Coordinates of C-alpha atoms in Angstrom, one line a residue:
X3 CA -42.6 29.6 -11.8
X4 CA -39.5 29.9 -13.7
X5 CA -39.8 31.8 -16.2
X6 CA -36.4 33.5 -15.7
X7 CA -34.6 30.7 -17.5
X8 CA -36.5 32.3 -20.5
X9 CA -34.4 30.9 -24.1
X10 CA -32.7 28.2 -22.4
X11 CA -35.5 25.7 -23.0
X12 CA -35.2 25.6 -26.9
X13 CA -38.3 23.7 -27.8
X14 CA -36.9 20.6 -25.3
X15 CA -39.5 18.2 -23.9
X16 CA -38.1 17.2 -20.7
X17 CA -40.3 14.0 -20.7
X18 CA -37.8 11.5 -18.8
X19 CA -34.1 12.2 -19.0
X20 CA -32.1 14.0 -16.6
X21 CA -30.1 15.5 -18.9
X22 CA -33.1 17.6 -19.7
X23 CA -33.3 18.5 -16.1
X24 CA -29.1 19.7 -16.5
X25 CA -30.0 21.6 -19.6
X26 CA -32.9 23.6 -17.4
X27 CA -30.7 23.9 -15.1
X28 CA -27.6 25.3 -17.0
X29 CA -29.9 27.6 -19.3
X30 CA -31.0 29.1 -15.6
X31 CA -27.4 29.2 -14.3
X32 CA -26.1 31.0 -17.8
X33 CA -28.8 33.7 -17.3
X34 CA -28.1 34.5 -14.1
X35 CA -24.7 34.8 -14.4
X36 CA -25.2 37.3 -17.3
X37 CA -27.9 39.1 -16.1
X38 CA -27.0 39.0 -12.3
X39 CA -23.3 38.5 -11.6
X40 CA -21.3 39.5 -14.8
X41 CA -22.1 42.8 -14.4
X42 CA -20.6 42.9 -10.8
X43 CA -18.1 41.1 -11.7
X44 CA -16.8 43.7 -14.5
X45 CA -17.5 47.0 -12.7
X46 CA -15.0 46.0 -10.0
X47 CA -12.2 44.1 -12.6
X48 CA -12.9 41.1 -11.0
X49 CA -11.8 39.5 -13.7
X50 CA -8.0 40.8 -13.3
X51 CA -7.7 39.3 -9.9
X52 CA -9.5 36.3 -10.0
X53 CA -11.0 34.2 -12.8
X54 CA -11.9 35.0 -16.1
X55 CA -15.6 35.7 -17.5
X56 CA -17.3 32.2 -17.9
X57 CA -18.8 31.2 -21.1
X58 CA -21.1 29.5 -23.1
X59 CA -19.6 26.2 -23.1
X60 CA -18.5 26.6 -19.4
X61 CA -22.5 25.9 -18.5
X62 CA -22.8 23.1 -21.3
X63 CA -19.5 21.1 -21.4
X64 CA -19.5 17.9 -19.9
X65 CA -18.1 17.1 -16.1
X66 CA -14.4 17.0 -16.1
X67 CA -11.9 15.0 -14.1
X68 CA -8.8 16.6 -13.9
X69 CA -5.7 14.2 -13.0
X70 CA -2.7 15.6 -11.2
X71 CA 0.5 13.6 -9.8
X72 CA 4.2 13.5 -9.5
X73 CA 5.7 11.7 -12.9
X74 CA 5.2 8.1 -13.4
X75 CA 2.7 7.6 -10.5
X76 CA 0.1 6.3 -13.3
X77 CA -2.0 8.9 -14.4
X78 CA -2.4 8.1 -18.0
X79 CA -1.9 4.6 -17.4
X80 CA -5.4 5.4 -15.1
X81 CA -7.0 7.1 -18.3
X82 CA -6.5 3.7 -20.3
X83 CA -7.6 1.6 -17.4
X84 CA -10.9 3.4 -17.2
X85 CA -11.4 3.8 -21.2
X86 CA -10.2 0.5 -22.2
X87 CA -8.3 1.6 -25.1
X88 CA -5.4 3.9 -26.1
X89 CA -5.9 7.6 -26.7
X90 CA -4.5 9.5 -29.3
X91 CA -1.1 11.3 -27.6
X92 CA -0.9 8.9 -24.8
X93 CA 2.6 7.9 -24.1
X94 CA 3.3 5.6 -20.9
X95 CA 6.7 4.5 -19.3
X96 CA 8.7 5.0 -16.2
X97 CA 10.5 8.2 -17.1
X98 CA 8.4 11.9 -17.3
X99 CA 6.6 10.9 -20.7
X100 CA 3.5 13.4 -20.3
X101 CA 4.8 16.8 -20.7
X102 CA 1.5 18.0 -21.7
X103 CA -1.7 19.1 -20.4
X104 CA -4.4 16.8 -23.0
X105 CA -8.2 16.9 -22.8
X106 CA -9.6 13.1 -23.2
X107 CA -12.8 13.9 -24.6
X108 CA -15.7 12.1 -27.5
X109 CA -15.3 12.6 -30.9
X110 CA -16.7 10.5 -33.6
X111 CA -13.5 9.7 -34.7
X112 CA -9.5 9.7 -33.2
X113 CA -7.6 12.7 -33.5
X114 CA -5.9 15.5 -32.3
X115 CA -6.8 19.2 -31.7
X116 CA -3.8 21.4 -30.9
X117 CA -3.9 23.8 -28.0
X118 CA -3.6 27.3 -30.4
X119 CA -6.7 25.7 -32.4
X120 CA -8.6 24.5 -29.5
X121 CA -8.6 27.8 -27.7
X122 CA -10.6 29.3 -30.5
X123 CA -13.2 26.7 -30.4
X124 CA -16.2 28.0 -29.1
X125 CA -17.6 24.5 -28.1
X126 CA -14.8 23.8 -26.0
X127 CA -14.6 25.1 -22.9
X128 CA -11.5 26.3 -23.2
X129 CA -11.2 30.0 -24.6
X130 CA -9.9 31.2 -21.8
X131 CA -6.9 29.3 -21.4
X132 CA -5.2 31.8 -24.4
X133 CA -4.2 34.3 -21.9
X134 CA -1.3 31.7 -20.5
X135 CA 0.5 32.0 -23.8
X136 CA 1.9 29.9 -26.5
X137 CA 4.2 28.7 -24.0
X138 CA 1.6 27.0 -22.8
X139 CA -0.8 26.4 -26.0
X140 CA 2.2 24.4 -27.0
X141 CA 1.9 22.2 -24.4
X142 CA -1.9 21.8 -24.7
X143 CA -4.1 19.4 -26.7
X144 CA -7.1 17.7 -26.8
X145 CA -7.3 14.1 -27.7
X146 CA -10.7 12.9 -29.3
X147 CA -12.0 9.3 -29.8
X148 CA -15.1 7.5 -29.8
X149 CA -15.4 5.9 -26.2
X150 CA -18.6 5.3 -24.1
X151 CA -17.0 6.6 -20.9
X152 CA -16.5 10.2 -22.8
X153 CA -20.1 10.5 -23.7
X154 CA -20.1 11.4 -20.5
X155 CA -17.5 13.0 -18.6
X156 CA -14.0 14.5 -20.2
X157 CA -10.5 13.7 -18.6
X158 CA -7.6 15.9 -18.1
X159 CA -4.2 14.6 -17.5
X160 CA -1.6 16.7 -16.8
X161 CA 2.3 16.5 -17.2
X162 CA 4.2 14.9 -14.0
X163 CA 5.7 16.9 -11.6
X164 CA 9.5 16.4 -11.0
X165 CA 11.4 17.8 -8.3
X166 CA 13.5 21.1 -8.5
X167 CA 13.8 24.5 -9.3
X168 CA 14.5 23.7 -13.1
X169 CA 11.6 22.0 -14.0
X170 CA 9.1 25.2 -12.7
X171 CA 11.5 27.9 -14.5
X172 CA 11.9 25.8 -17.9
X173 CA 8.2 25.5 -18.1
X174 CA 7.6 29.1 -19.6
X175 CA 3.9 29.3 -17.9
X176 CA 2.5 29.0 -14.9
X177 CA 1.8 26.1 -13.9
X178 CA 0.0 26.5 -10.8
X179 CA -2.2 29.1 -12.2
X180 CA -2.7 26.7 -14.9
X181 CA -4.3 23.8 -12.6
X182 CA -6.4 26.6 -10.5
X183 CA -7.7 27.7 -13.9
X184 CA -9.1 23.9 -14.2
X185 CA -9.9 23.1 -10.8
X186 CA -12.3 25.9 -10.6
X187 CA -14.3 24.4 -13.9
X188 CA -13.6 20.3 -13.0
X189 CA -16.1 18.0 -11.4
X190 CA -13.1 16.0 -9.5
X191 CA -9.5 16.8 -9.1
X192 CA -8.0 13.5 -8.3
X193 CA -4.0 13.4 -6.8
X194 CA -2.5 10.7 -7.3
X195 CA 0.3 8.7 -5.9
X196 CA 2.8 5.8 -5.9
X197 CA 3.0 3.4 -3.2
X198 CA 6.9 3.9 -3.6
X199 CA 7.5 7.5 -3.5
X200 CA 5.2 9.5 -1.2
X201 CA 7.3 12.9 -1.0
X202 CA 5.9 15.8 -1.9
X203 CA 8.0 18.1 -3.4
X204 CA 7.9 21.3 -3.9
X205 CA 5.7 22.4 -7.0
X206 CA 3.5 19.4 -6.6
X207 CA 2.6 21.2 -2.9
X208 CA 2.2 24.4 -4.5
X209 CA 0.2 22.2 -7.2
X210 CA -2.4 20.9 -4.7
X211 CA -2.1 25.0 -2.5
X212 CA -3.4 26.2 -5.6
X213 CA -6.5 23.9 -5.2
X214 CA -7.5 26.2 -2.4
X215 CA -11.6 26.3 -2.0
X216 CA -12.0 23.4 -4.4
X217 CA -11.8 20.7 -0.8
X218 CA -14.9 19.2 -1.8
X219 CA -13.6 18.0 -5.0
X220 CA -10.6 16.4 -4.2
X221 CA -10.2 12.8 -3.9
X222 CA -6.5 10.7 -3.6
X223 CA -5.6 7.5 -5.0
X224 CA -2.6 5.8 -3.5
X225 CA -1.9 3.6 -6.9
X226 CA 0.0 0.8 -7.7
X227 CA -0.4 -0.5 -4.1
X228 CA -0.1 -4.4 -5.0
X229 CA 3.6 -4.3 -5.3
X230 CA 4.1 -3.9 -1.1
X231 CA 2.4 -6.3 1.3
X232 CA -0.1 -5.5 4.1
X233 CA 2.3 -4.7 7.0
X234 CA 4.4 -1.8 4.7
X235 CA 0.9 -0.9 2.9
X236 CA 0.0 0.7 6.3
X237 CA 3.0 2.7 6.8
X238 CA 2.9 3.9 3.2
X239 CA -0.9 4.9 4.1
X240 CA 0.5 6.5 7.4
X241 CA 3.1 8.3 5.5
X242 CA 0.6 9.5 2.9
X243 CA -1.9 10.8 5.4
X244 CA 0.8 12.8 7.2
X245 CA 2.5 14.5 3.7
X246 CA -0.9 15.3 3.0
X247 CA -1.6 16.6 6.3
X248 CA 1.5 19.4 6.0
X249 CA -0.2 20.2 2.4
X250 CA -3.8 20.9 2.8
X251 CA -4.9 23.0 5.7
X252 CA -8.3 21.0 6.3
X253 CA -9.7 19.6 9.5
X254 CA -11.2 16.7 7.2
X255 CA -9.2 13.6 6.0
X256 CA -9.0 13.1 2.3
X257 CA -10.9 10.2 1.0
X258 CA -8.1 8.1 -0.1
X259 CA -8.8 4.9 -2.6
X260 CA -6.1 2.1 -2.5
X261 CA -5.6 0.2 -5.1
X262 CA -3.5 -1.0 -8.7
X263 CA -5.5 0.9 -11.1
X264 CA -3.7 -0.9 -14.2
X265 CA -5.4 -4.4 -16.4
X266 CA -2.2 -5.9 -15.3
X267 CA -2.5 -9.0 -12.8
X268 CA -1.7 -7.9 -9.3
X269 CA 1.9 -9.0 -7.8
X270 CA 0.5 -9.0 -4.3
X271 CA -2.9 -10.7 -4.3
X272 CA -3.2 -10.6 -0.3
X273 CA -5.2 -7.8 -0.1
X274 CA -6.9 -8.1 -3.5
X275 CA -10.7 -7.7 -1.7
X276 CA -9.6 -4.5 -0.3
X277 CA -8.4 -3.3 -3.9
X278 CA -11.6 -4.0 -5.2
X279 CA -13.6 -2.4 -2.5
X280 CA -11.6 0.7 -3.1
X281 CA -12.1 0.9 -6.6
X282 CA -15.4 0.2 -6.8
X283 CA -16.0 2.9 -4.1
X284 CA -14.0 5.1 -6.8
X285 CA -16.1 3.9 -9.9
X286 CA -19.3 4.6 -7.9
X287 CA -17.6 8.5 -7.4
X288 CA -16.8 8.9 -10.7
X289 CA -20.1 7.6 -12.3
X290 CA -22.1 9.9 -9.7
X291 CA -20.5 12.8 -11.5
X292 CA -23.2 13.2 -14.6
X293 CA -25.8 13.3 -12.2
X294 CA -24.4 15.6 -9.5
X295 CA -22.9 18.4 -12.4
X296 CA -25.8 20.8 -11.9
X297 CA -25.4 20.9 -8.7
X298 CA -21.5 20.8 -9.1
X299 CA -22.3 23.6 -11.2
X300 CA -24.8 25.4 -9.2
X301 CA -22.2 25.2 -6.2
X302 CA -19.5 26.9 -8.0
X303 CA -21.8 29.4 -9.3
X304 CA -22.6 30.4 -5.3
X305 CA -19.1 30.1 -4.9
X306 CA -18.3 32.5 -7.6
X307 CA -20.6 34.8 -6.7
X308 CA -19.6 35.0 -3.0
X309 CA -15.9 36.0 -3.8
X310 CA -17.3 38.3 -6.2
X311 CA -19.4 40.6 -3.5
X312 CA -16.0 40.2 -1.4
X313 CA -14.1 41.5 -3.9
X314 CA -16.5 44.4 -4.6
X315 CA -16.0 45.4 -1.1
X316 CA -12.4 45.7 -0.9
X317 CA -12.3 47.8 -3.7
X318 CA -14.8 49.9 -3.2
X319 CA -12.8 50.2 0.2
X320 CA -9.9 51.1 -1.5
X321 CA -10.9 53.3 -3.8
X322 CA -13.3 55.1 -1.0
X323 CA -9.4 56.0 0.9
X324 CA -7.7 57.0 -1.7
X325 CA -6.7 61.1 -1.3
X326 CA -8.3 63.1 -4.3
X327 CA -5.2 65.3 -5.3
X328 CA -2.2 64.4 -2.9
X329 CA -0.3 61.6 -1.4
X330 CA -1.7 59.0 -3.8
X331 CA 1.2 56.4 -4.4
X332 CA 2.0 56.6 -0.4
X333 CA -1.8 56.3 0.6
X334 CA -1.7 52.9 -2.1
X335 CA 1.0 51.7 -0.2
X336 CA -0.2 52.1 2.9
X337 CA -3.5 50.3 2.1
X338 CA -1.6 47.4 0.4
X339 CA 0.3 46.5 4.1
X340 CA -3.1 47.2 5.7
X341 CA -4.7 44.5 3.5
X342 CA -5.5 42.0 6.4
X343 CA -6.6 45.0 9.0
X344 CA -8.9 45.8 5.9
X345 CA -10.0 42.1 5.6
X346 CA -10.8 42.3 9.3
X347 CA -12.9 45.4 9.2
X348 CA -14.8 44.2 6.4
X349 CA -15.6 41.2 7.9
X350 CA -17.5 42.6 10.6
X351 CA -18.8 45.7 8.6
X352 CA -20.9 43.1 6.2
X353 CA -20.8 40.5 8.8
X354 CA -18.7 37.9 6.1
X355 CA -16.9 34.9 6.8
X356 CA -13.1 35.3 6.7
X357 CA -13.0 32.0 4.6
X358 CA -15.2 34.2 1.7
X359 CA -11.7 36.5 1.7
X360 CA -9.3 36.0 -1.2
X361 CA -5.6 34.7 -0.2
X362 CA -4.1 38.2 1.3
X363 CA -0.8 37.9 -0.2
X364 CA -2.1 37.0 -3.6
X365 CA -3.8 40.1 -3.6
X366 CA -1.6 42.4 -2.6
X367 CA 1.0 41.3 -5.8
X368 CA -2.2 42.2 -7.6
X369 CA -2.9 45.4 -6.1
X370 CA 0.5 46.5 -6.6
X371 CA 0.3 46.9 -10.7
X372 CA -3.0 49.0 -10.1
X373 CA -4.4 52.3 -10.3
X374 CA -6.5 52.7 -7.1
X375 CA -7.7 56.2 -8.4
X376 CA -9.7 54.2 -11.9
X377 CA -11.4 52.0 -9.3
X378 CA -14.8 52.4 -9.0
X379 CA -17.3 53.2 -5.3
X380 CA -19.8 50.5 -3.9
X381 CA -22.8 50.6 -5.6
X382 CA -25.4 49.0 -4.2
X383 CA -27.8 48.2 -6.7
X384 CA -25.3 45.4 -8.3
X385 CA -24.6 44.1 -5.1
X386 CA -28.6 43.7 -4.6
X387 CA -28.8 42.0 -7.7
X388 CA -26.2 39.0 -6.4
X389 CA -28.1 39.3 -2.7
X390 CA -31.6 38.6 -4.7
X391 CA -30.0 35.6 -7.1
X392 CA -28.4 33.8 -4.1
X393 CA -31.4 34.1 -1.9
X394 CA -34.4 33.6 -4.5
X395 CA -32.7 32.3 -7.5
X396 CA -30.8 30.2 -6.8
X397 CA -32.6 28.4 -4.4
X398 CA -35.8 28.1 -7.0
X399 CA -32.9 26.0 -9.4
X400 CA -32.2 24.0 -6.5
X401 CA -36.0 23.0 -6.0
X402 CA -36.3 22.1 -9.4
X403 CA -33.0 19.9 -9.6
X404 CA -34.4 18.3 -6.5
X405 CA -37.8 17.7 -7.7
X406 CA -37.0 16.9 -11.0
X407 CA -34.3 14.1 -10.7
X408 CA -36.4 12.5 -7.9
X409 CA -38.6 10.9 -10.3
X410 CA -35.9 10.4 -13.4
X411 CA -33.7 7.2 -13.2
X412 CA -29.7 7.8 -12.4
X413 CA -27.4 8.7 -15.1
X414 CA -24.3 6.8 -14.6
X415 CA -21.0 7.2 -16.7
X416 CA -21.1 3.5 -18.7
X417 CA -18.2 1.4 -20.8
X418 CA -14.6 0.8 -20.4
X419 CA -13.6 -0.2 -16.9
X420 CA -17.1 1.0 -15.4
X421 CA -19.3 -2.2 -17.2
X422 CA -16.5 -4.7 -16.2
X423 CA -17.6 -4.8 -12.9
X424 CA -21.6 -3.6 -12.9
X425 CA -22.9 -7.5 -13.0
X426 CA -21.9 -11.2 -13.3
X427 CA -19.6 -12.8 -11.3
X428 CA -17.0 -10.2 -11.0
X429 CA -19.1 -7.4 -9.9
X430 CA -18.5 -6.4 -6.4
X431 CA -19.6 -8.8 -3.4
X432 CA -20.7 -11.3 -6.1
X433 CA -21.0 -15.0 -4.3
X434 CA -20.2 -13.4 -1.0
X435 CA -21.7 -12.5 2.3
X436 CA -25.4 -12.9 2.1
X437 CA -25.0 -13.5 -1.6
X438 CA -23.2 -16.6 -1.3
X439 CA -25.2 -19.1 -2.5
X440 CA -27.4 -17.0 -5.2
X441 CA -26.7 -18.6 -7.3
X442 CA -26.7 -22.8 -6.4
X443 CA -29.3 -25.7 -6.3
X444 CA -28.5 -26.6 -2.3
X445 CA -29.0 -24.4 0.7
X446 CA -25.7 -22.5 1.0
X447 CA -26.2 -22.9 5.1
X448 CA -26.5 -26.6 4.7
X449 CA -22.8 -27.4 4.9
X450 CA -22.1 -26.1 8.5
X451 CA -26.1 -27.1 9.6
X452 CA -24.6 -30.2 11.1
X453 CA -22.1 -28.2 13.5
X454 CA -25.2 -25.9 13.9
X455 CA -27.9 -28.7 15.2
X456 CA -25.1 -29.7 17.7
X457 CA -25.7 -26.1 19.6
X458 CA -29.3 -26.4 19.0
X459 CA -30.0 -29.4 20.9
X460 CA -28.0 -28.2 23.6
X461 CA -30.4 -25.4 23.5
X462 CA -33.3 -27.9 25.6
X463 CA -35.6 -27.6 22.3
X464 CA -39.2 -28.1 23.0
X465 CA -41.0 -30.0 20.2
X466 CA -38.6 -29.2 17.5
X467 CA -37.9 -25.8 18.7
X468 CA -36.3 -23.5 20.6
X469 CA -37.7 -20.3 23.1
X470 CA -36.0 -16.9 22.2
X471 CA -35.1 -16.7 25.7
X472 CA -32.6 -19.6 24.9
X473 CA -31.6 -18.7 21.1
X474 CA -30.7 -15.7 22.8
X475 CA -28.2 -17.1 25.6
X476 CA -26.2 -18.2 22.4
X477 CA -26.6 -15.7 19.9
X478 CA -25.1 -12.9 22.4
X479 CA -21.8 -15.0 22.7
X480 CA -21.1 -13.5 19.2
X481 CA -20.7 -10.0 20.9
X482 CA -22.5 -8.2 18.1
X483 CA -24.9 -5.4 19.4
X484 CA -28.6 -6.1 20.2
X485 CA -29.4 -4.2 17.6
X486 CA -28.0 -6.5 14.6
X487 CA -28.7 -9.4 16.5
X488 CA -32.3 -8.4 16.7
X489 CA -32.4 -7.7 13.0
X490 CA -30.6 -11.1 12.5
X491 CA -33.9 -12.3 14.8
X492 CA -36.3 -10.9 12.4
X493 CA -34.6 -12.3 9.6
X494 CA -33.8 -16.0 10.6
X495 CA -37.7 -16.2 12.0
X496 CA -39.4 -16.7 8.8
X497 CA -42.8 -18.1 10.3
X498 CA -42.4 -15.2 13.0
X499 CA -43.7 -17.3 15.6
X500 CA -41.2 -16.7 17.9
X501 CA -39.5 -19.2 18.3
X502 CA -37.1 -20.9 15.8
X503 CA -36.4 -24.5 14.7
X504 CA -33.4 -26.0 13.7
X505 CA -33.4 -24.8 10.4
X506 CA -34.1 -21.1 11.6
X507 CA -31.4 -21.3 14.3
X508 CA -29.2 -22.5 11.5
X509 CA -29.6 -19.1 9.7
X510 CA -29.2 -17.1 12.2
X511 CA -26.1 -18.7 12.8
X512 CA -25.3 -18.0 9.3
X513 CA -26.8 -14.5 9.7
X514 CA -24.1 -13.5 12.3
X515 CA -21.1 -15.1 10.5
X516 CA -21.7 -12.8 7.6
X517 CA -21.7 -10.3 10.1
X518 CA -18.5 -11.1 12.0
X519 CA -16.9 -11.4 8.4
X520 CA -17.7 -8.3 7.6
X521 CA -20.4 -8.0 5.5
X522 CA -23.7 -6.3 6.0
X523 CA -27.2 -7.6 6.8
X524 CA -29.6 -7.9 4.2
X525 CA -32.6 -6.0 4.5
X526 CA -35.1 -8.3 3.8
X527 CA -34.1 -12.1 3.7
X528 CA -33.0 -13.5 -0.1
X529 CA -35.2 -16.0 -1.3
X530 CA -31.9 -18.4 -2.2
X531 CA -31.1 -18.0 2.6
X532 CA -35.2 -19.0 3.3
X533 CA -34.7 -22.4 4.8
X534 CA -36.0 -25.2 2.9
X535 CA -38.6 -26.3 4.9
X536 CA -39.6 -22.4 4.9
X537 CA -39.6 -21.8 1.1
X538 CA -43.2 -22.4 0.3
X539 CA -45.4 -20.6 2.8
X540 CA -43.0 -17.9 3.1
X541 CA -43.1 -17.0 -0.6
X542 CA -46.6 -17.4 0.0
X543 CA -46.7 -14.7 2.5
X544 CA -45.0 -12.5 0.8

């Protein structure tokens, strides 16, 4: 069924890991691109306007989490947090320390690689980055070191962004180009911030402009959020959401983690559950990436491929205007200020969405160091090919991802930060909610039983129990909706005769004050909440 992906498999059993499935996957995505899209992509210079040729290691290389902030807002302090060690280059302090772009990724042992030597490595994924100069090769490394989190995903942290005109002009590359040239190979972009300066200035917006079509990657930590209470915390997440707002043209709010991502004790400990919440919410994102990368990949591939045909069409348009002898340079002009009239008419000519379309202005810099005579006519054939891999080929890949990972277990990024809070009693919601009690010798509802039978008898109990009719005059004083109190039913009815004894209505009690503390339900009822009284036909039962 697929034999397309042909010399990908190398000899590979894919017995039981995912990362057998991934390497399927990626030998299927390399071949299309190379058989399917690249030669698209060259006929009409794609290359010049957009992104350059994808390689070998672009399919293999592990995901990537690219790190972008204003200086000192934490981001390499976030890389140590999360690897639990130091990394060769790092440097950390309250002034603009990182002034580089460096690559956190495994190595067998700590070292360096500088940019110039690491853009001729063809097992790097990085190749391409040579066209941005020594300027910027300079300012370019890759830091190696034998760390469970990089076996499996890479970091890139990038210098801080100051304010001013300076800082972009000094630089001697750009910049922006530079973080669009990641974003479109990274798994996550993450932005972060400091809970003491929020304003966005003027490179960092072009920074995060230049992350345009790459939405669905970006997440934002608001950092260092323990040194302001609760009260200014949610006008520094007001602020945040509204800089952000002016930034990134999207009608969906940014998933923003709070939190002190440092091994430092936290100066304001009132909102320390929150904190955790968040960054467990982040861990879980981050440790997700492994097993989402061929489809992260496959995404981007579509993507890729979509802007390709786009840009196929426009210059097949342009090319199919241009005058044969006379008039040339006035006819390129002319086209050039017609760009979004163009846009327009090809949208409803191929019936594309306008949100397919390259940024007009970007384009038309580009078109104006071109030769409109040297481009080439629509040819169908290659635009066939990219029709037929979207709509067969791609979908056939995406069947097999599905199928395949169904039945293999997770892969999850493990070590450093990431083990510290999988299990014991600092992983999250340990010894709370309905976990309170796991892991103690007497019945966690016991101590507020006695405030409970009080209610019960006032409840007219009728041999030791009461009628659902009157557990449920008291149970709807809580306000909670029938529906959780009718799963709170099922659960506090062990013998499900349908009616409950003081021991029952004791855990239903307890049942909705996990609820109205915010916790969720259990599905089924732990063995350490079955009343006492309960315990041995009920595990009998089940």
């Amino acid at each position: 069924m697929f034999s397309w992906l042909g010399k990908q498999g190398g000899g590979r059993e894919r017995g039981g890991a995912s990362s057998d499935v991934v390497q399927t996957v990626t030998g299927g995505l390399r071949d299309l691109y190379l058989r399917k899209l690249l030669p698209l992509e060259e006929h009409y210079r794609f290359h010049d306007f957009h992104s350059p040729a994808l390689e070998e290691a672009d399919f293999e290389n592990k995901p990537m989490v690219l790190l972008v902030g204003q200086y000192s807002t934490g981001k390499t302090t976030f890389i140590r947090y999360l690897l639990e060690q130091d990394f060769p280059g790092m440097r950390i302090g309250p002034e603009p320390t990182t002034d580089s772009f460096i690559a956190v990724m495994y190595g067998d042992s700590e070292g360096n690689i500088p940019g110039n030597a690491l853009v001729v490595d063809p097992k790097k994924p990085f190749r391409k980055l040579s066209r941005f100069g020594n300027a910027f090769l300079n300012r370019f490394m890759c830091s190696q070191l034998p760390n469970q989190v990089l076996k499996s995903i890479s970091i890139i942290d990038s210098p801080g962004i100051l304010s001013g005109e300076k800082q972009r002009i000094s630089r001697g590359y750009d910049f922006c180009q530079v973080l669009q040239w990641f974003a479109e190979r990274v798994d996550r972009i993450i932005l972060l911030f400091d809970a003491h300066k929020l304003d966005i200035s003027d490179e960092f917006s072009e920074a995060i402009k230049s992350f345009r079509g790459q939405d669905d990657k970006i997440r934002v930590v608001l950092n260092k959020a323990d040194q302001v209470d609760t009260q200014q915390l949610m006008r520094v997440y007001g602020a945040l959401m509204w800089s952000l707002g002016k930034v990134i043209n999207t009608p969906e709010v940014l998933r923003v983690y709070i939190g002190s991502f440092w091994s430092h004790p936290l100066r304001n400990t009132e909102n320390r559950r929150l904190f955790e919440a968040e960054a467990q919410d982040l861990f879980k994102d981050i440790q997700s990436l492994p097993q989402k990368a061929a489809v992260r990949k496959l995404n981007d591939l579509i993507k890729r491929a979509r802007l390709a045909k786009v840009h196929a069409y426009i210059i097949s348009y342009l090319k199919k205007e241009m005058p044969s002898v006379f008039g040339k340079e006035n006819k390129k002009k002319e086209l050039i200020s017609r760009l979004p009239e163009i846009y327009i008419q090809l949208q409803r000519e191929y019936h594309i969405s306008a949100g397919d379309f390259p940024e007009v202005k970007k384009m038309q810099e580009l078109l104006e160091t071109c030769d409109f005579t040297k481009f080439h006519s629509l040819k169908p054939k290659l635009i066939e090919a990219v029709d037929n891999m979207l709509a067969n080929k791609i979908a056939s890949l995406m069947s097999l991802i599905t199928q395949e990972e169904s039945n293999m277990p997770t892969e999850m990024v493990h070590g450093g930060a990431f083990d510290g809070t999988m299990a014991g009693p600092f992983g999250q919601g340990y010894g709370e909610g309905a976990k309170e009690g796991a892991d103690e010798d007497e019945w966690v509802v016991a101590k507020d039983k006695p405030a409970y039978d009080e209610i019960f008898y006032t409840l007219s109990p009728i041999n030791g129990k009461i009628s659902g009719i009157n557990a449920k005059k008291e149970m709807v004083t809580s306000k909670l909706p029938n529906s959780v109190l009718g799963k709170i039913w099922k659960l506090a009815d062990c013998d499900g005769d349908g009616m409950l004894d003081e021991e029952e209505f004791a855990l239903a009690k307890h049942l909705i004050k996990i609820k109205l503390d915010g916790y969720e339900l259990p599905g089924t009822l732990p063995s350490h909440l079955v009343p006492p009284s309960h315990r041995k036909p009920f595990q009998t039962a089940e």
